[in-house]
CSV table of C-alpha atoms in Angstrom, one decimal:
chain,number,residue,atom,x,y,z
A,1,LYS,CA,0.1,-0.7,0.2
A,2,MET,CA,1.2,3.0,-1.2
A,3,SER,CA,0.4,5.5,1.9
A,4,LYS,CA,1.8,2.5,3.8
A,5,HIS,CA,5.4,2.7,2.9
A,6,LEU,CA,5.5,6.9,2.3
A,7,GLY,CA,4.4,7.4,6.1
A,8,ALA,CA,7.3,4.9,6.9
A,9,TYR,CA,10.0,6.3,5.4
A,10,ALA,CA,8.8,9.6,6.3
A,11,PHE,CA,9.0,8.6,9.9
A,12,TRP,CA,12.5,7.1,9.1
A,13,GLN,CA,13.7,10.2,7.3
A,14,GLU,CA,12.2,12.5,10.4
A,15,ARG,CA,13.8,11.1,13.3
A,16,PRO,CA,17.2,11.8,14.6
A,17,MET,CA,18.2,8.1,15.9
A,18,PHE,CA,17.9,7.0,12.0
A,19,ASN,CA,20.0,10.8,11.0
A,20,THR,CA,22.3,8.9,8.1
A,21,SER,CA,21.3,8.2,4.4
A,22,LEU,CA,20.1,5.2,2.6
A,23,VAL,CA,23.4,4.3,1.3
A,24,ASN,CA,25.0,3.8,4.8
A,25,GLY,CA,21.5,2.7,6.3
A,26,GLY,CA,22.7,-0.5,4.9
A,27,ARG,CA,25.8,-1.0,7.0
A,28,ASP,CA,23.0,-1.5,9.6
A,29,LYS,CA,19.7,-3.3,8.3
A,30,THR,CA,18.2,-4.0,11.2
A,31,LEU,CA,17.9,-0.5,12.8
A,32,HIS,CA,17.0,1.4,9.5
A,33,THR,CA,14.2,-1.4,8.1
A,34,LEU,CA,12.0,1.3,7.6
A,35,GLY,CA,14.8,3.6,6.2
A,36,LEU,CA,15.7,0.7,3.1
A,37,TYR,CA,12.3,-1.1,2.9
A,38,ASP,CA,10.1,1.6,2.6
A,39,GLY,CA,12.6,4.1,1.5
A,40,GLY,CA,13.7,1.8,-1.0
A,41,TRP,CA,10.5,1.5,-2.3
A,42,SER,CA,9.8,4.8,-2.6
A,43,VAL,CA,13.5,5.4,-3.8
A,44,ALA,CA,12.3,3.7,-6.8
A,45,PHE,CA,7.9,5.7,-6.9
A,46,VAL,CA,9.7,9.0,-7.6
A,47,LEU,CA,12.5,7.4,-10.0
A,48,ASP,CA,9.6,5.9,-11.8
A,49,MET,CA,7.8,8.7,-12.3
A,50,LYS,CA,10.6,11.0,-12.9
A,51,LEU,CA,11.4,8.3,-16.3
A,52,ARG,CA,7.2,8.5,-17.1
A,53,GLU,CA,7.3,12.4,-17.1
A,54,SER,CA,10.8,12.4,-19.4
A,55,ARG,CA,9.9,10.8,-21.7
A,56,SER,CA,6.9,7.7,-23.1
A,57,PRO,CA,7.1,5.1,-22.7
A,58,ILE,CA,9.9,4.9,-20.7
A,59,THR,CA,9.6,3.9,-17.0
A,60,LEU,CA,11.2,1.8,-14.3
A,61,ASP,CA,10.8,-1.7,-15.6
A,62,THR,CA,12.6,0.3,-18.3
A,63,PHE,CA,15.3,0.6,-16.0
A,64,MET,CA,15.0,-2.8,-14.4
A,65,ARG,CA,14.6,-3.7,-17.8
A,66,ALA,CA,18.1,-2.6,-18.8
A,67,LEU,CA,19.9,-3.7,-15.6
A,68,PHE,CA,19.1,-7.0,-16.2
A,69,GLN,CA,20.0,-7.4,-19.6
A,70,ARG,CA,23.7,-5.5,-19.1
A,71,TYR,CA,24.6,-7.4,-16.1
A,72,ALA,CA,22.1,-10.3,-14.8
A,73,ALA,CA,22.3,-11.6,-18.3
A,74,ALA,CA,25.8,-10.8,-19.0
A,75,GLY,CA,26.5,-12.5,-15.5
A,76,ARG,CA,28.3,-9.4,-13.9
A,77,PRO,CA,27.5,-7.9,-11.0
A,78,LEU,CA,25.3,-4.4,-10.0
A,79,ILE,CA,26.9,-2.9,-7.4
A,80,TYR,CA,25.3,0.7,-6.7
A,81,GLU,CA,27.5,2.7,-8.7
A,82,ASP,CA,25.5,1.2,-12.3
A,83,LEU,CA,21.6,2.2,-10.6
A,84,VAL,CA,23.3,5.7,-10.4
A,85,ASN,CA,24.3,5.4,-13.8
A,86,MET,CA,21.5,4.1,-15.9
A,87,ALA,CA,19.8,6.5,-13.7
A,88,ASP,CA,21.9,8.9,-15.5
A,89,GLU,CA,21.6,7.0,-18.7
A,90,LEU,CA,18.1,7.5,-19.0
A,91,LEU,CA,17.0,11.0,-17.2
A,92,GLY,CA,20.3,13.0,-17.5
A,93,ALA,CA,21.8,14.8,-14.7
A,94,GLN,CA,18.2,14.9,-13.3
A,95,GLY,CA,18.8,10.5,-12.8
A,96,ARG,CA,21.4,11.0,-11.1
A,97,ALA,CA,20.8,13.9,-8.7
A,98,ILE,CA,17.7,11.7,-7.1
A,99,PHE,CA,20.7,9.1,-6.1
A,100,ASP,CA,22.8,11.9,-4.7
A,101,ARG,CA,20.6,13.7,-2.9
A,102,TYR,CA,18.2,11.5,-1.9
A,103,VAL,CA,19.8,8.1,-0.9
A,104,SER,CA,23.2,9.2,-0.7
A,105,GLY,CA,22.0,12.2,0.3
A,106,ARG,CA,19.5,12.9,3.4
A,107,GLU,CA,17.0,14.9,2.0
A,108,LEU,CA,13.3,14.1,2.3
A,109,LEU,CA,12.4,12.6,-1.3
A,110,PRO,CA,10.0,15.3,-3.8
A,111,LEU,CA,6.8,12.8,-2.8
A,112,ASP,CA,3.9,14.8,-2.5
A,113,GLU,CA,5.4,16.2,-6.1
A,114,ALA,CA,5.4,12.0,-7.6
A,115,VAL,CA,1.8,11.3,-6.0
A,116,ARG,CA,0.6,15.1,-7.5
A,117,SER,CA,1.4,13.8,-10.5
A,118,LEU,CA,-1.1,10.8,-10.1
A,119,GLY,CA,-2.9,13.8,-9.4
A,120,TYR,CA,-3.0,13.1,-5.5
A,121,ASP,CA,-2.9,15.1,-2.6
A,122,LEU,CA,-0.2,14.1,0.1
A,123,GLN,CA,0.0,14.3,3.6
A,124,LEU,CA,2.4,13.3,5.7
A,125,ALA,CA,2.8,13.2,9.5
A,126,PRO,CA,5.9,11.8,9.6
A,127,GLY,CA,6.1,11.4,13.4
A,128,ALA,CA,3.7,9.3,13.0
A,129,GLY,CA,4.3,7.4,10.4
A,130,GLU,CA,1.1,7.7,8.1
A,131,ALA,CA,1.1,9.2,5.3
A,132,LEU,CA,-2.4,10.9,4.2
A,133,LEU,CA,-3.4,9.9,0.2
A,134,SER,CA,-6.7,12.0,-1.0
A,135,PRO,CA,-7.7,12.4,-5.3
A,136,LEU,CA,-7.3,15.9,-6.4
A,137,ALA,CA,-10.3,17.3,-6.7
A,138,ASN,CA,-9.2,19.1,-9.2
A,139,ALA,CA,-7.1,16.8,-11.3
A,140,THR,CA,-6.3,17.6,-15.1
A,141,ASN,CA,-7.0,14.7,-17.7
A,142,ALA,CA,-3.3,14.1,-18.1
A,143,GLN,CA,-3.2,13.7,-13.9
A,144,ARG,CA,-5.5,11.1,-14.8
A,145,MET,CA,-4.2,9.1,-17.2
A,146,ALA,CA,-1.0,9.3,-15.8
A,147,ARG,CA,-2.7,7.5,-12.5
A,148,LEU,CA,-4.5,4.4,-14.3
A,149,ARG,CA,-1.2,3.8,-17.1
A,150,TYR,CA,0.3,3.8,-13.2
A,151,LEU,CA,-2.0,1.8,-11.4
A,152,LEU,CA,-2.4,-1.1,-15.3
A,153,GLY,CA,1.2,-1.7,-15.6
A,154,ASN,CA,1.9,0.4,-18.9
């Protein structure tokens, strides 16, 4: 459920005891479970929205297939920098910035912007680990179509 992932990620980001990046949080997966799993989902969601905005029909599926073909199918190991490079390849500097600012860095992902692109409003209560999604009353046809494509997986 989208609201669960976004709320848990925001909770992790706001808590001083978790004051680390997603990359560094991987060093203590027990302490940083919320950040790593819900944060990872949130990064993938924002990346998917940015890809969809850039060029149709580029999506997170395109990103993952390209990684698979370049690394797994070729028997090559995948490292963090490969993810950054693929995002850079598909989105240009904006792709690298997502990883630099929100995965290696400590900035909160632009969740509201990503959710709004689907015609929803996002209200975060990070202290409570909650996120409320509600349809925008004035959602545009483009936002409604983006939501439909996202929900249908294309």
